[in-house]
């Protein structure tokens, strides 16, 4: 039996005001607002949305985001907090989940005695949002630091993007 988006009762809010989830406290309702708790749940939600041909919008920390007052039709999937927020430092390499707050990644880098991220201090949002928007300033941007990104393709497959693909 095919799963429906409304079957995700534990993580689903209907017509959730996005103003509750953006820094500027603006924005109308999301038709379906989902907060997956695990990677498996996230993949299941995405697969269900694809099967139902629902548009998917990924929401991180809600910084640098304006949402129209009419709201959003389709599924808004929030990936922040514990989901995809792990940060690991191994030598001089840092691996961070897309839902990790950029400020937390910077803190972990500094705690490990590493540098080179100073120009990112004060930028709000998640690491995924920072990478997508190539956050930074006059002293540099995050793209200078990123060597690879693991993504979920439109077909629901995992892929690694490097170099010019980023």
Tab-separated table of C-alpha atoms in Angstrom:
chain	number	residue	atom	x	y	z
A	1	UNK	CA	0.000	0.000	0.000
A	2	UNK	CA	1.329	3.431	-0.947
A	3	UNK	CA	2.019	5.784	1.920
A	4	UNK	CA	0.386	9.227	1.974
A	5	UNK	CA	1.928	12.399	3.379
A	6	UNK	CA	-0.821	12.530	6.018
A	7	UNK	CA	0.401	9.162	7.340
A	8	UNK	CA	3.330	11.000	8.981
A	9	UNK	CA	1.065	12.149	11.837
A	10	UNK	CA	3.814	12.330	14.472
A	11	UNK	CA	5.934	14.790	12.495
A	12	UNK	CA	3.300	16.574	10.385
A	13	UNK	CA	1.605	19.918	10.924
A	14	UNK	CA	-1.062	21.066	8.477
A	15	UNK	CA	-1.176	24.722	7.408
A	16	UNK	CA	1.670	25.578	9.799
A	17	UNK	CA	2.499	29.320	9.779
A	18	UNK	CA	6.051	29.639	8.471
A	19	UNK	CA	6.358	32.888	10.402
A	20	UNK	CA	7.024	30.660	13.425
A	21	UNK	CA	10.089	29.242	11.690
A	22	UNK	CA	11.788	32.241	10.064
A	23	UNK	CA	14.071	34.804	11.667
A	24	UNK	CA	12.033	37.711	10.356
A	25	UNK	CA	8.798	36.146	11.664
A	26	UNK	CA	7.122	36.567	8.279
A	27	UNK	CA	5.347	34.107	6.043
A	28	UNK	CA	2.088	32.338	5.479
A	29	UNK	CA	1.276	28.679	6.077
A	30	UNK	CA	2.938	25.590	4.695
A	31	UNK	CA	0.373	23.147	3.343
A	32	UNK	CA	2.392	20.322	4.924
A	33	UNK	CA	5.118	21.058	7.470
A	34	UNK	CA	7.252	18.062	8.415
A	35	UNK	CA	10.047	17.722	10.972
A	36	UNK	CA	11.701	14.338	10.395
A	37	UNK	CA	13.558	12.977	13.419
A	38	UNK	CA	15.810	10.486	11.658
A	39	UNK	CA	17.505	10.157	8.307
A	40	UNK	CA	15.284	7.161	7.510
A	41	UNK	CA	12.183	9.249	8.242
A	42	UNK	CA	13.526	12.059	6.052
A	43	UNK	CA	14.094	9.678	3.140
A	44	UNK	CA	10.627	8.194	3.600
A	45	UNK	CA	9.010	11.658	3.591
A	46	UNK	CA	10.889	12.637	0.429
A	47	UNK	CA	9.963	9.395	-1.310
A	48	UNK	CA	6.296	9.870	-0.370
A	49	UNK	CA	6.310	13.458	-1.626
A	50	UNK	CA	7.805	12.327	-4.918
A	51	UNK	CA	5.172	9.592	-5.302
A	52	UNK	CA	2.391	12.122	-4.605
A	53	UNK	CA	4.078	14.697	-6.880
A	54	UNK	CA	4.179	17.214	-4.026
A	55	UNK	CA	6.664	20.081	-4.320
A	56	UNK	CA	9.389	19.849	-1.669
A	57	UNK	CA	10.982	22.808	0.097
A	58	UNK	CA	13.810	22.286	2.574
A	59	UNK	CA	13.906	24.606	5.587
A	60	UNK	CA	16.883	24.953	7.877
A	61	UNK	CA	17.128	27.647	10.530
A	62	UNK	CA	14.949	30.088	8.557
A	63	UNK	CA	17.543	32.856	8.356
A	64	UNK	CA	17.945	34.806	5.117
A	65	UNK	CA	14.484	33.673	4.074
A	66	UNK	CA	11.340	35.531	3.081
A	67	UNK	CA	8.103	33.587	2.685
A	68	UNK	CA	5.116	35.082	0.927
A	69	UNK	CA	1.983	35.682	3.007
A	70	UNK	CA	-0.033	33.312	0.773
A	71	UNK	CA	2.158	30.541	2.096
A	72	UNK	CA	3.580	27.509	0.349
A	73	UNK	CA	1.741	24.663	-1.343
A	74	UNK	CA	3.475	21.328	-0.977
A	75	UNK	CA	5.761	19.974	1.721
A	76	UNK	CA	8.129	22.101	3.773
A	77	UNK	CA	10.648	19.768	5.398
A	78	UNK	CA	12.569	21.184	8.343
A	79	UNK	CA	16.058	19.725	8.768
A	80	UNK	CA	17.632	21.322	11.793
A	81	UNK	CA	18.204	20.452	15.458
A	82	UNK	CA	19.216	16.816	15.958
A	83	UNK	CA	18.549	15.658	12.388
A	84	UNK	CA	21.624	16.110	10.212
A	85	UNK	CA	23.365	18.259	12.808
A	86	UNK	CA	26.406	16.153	13.714
A	87	UNK	CA	29.787	17.871	13.574
A	88	UNK	CA	32.966	15.785	13.559
A	89	UNK	CA	36.564	16.977	13.475
A	90	UNK	CA	39.219	14.520	12.311
A	91	UNK	CA	42.646	16.114	12.167
A	92	UNK	CA	42.170	19.128	9.934
A	93	UNK	CA	39.006	17.824	8.267
A	94	UNK	CA	35.543	18.791	9.448
A	95	UNK	CA	32.403	16.903	8.532
A	96	UNK	CA	29.103	18.567	9.333
A	97	UNK	CA	25.499	17.609	8.674
A	98	UNK	CA	23.493	20.106	6.663
A	99	UNK	CA	21.208	20.844	9.614
A	100	UNK	CA	24.096	21.909	11.863
A	101	UNK	CA	24.075	25.581	12.765
A	102	UNK	CA	27.041	27.355	11.215
A	103	UNK	CA	27.840	28.859	14.627
A	104	UNK	CA	28.100	25.341	16.109
A	105	UNK	CA	30.415	24.205	13.312
A	106	UNK	CA	32.655	27.229	13.915
A	107	UNK	CA	32.683	26.494	17.674
A	108	UNK	CA	33.731	22.887	17.075
A	109	UNK	CA	36.468	23.979	14.666
A	110	UNK	CA	37.841	26.476	17.200
A	111	UNK	CA	37.537	23.935	20.049
A	112	UNK	CA	39.684	21.552	17.979
A	113	UNK	CA	42.351	24.255	17.685
A	114	UNK	CA	41.785	24.869	13.991
A	115	UNK	CA	41.422	28.203	12.219
A	116	UNK	CA	40.448	29.584	8.868
A	117	UNK	CA	36.746	30.025	9.610
A	118	UNK	CA	36.974	33.420	11.279
A	119	UNK	CA	35.378	35.190	8.313
A	120	UNK	CA	32.193	33.139	8.844
A	121	UNK	CA	31.602	34.238	12.447
A	122	UNK	CA	28.280	36.002	12.865
A	123	UNK	CA	26.613	34.480	9.798
A	124	UNK	CA	23.294	32.942	10.883
A	125	UNK	CA	21.732	29.718	9.704
A	126	UNK	CA	22.760	26.169	8.960
A	127	UNK	CA	25.832	24.847	7.233
A	128	UNK	CA	23.675	23.683	4.296
A	129	UNK	CA	22.234	27.160	3.845
A	130	UNK	CA	25.715	28.649	4.051
A	131	UNK	CA	27.002	26.263	1.373
A	132	UNK	CA	24.020	26.787	-0.937
A	133	UNK	CA	24.313	30.565	-0.595
A	134	UNK	CA	28.138	30.533	-0.540
A	135	UNK	CA	28.048	32.647	2.621
A	136	UNK	CA	30.931	34.889	3.453
A	137	UNK	CA	32.199	38.410	3.135
A	138	UNK	CA	35.199	40.448	2.064
A	139	UNK	CA	37.633	38.108	3.782
A	140	UNK	CA	36.367	35.025	1.962
A	141	UNK	CA	33.468	32.644	1.587
A	142	UNK	CA	32.559	29.154	2.722
A	143	UNK	CA	33.165	27.803	-0.783
A	144	UNK	CA	36.892	28.245	-0.215
A	145	UNK	CA	36.704	25.715	2.610
A	146	UNK	CA	34.323	23.056	1.278
A	147	UNK	CA	35.872	20.111	-0.541
A	148	UNK	CA	32.809	17.885	-0.943
A	149	UNK	CA	29.104	17.702	-0.188
A	150	UNK	CA	26.950	14.600	0.098
A	151	UNK	CA	23.551	15.296	-1.464
A	152	UNK	CA	20.270	13.561	-2.096
A	153	UNK	CA	19.453	13.675	-5.801
A	154	UNK	CA	16.016	14.293	-7.309
A	155	UNK	CA	15.775	10.502	-7.692
A	156	UNK	CA	16.389	9.954	-3.987
A	157	UNK	CA	19.917	8.637	-4.488
A	158	UNK	CA	22.918	9.735	-2.444
A	159	UNK	CA	25.722	11.388	-4.381
A	160	UNK	CA	28.914	13.251	-3.540
A	161	UNK	CA	29.592	16.576	-5.275
A	162	UNK	CA	33.091	18.007	-5.429
A	163	UNK	CA	35.010	20.803	-7.141
A	164	UNK	CA	33.164	22.455	-10.021
A	165	UNK	CA	29.980	20.514	-9.209
A	166	UNK	CA	29.641	22.695	-6.114
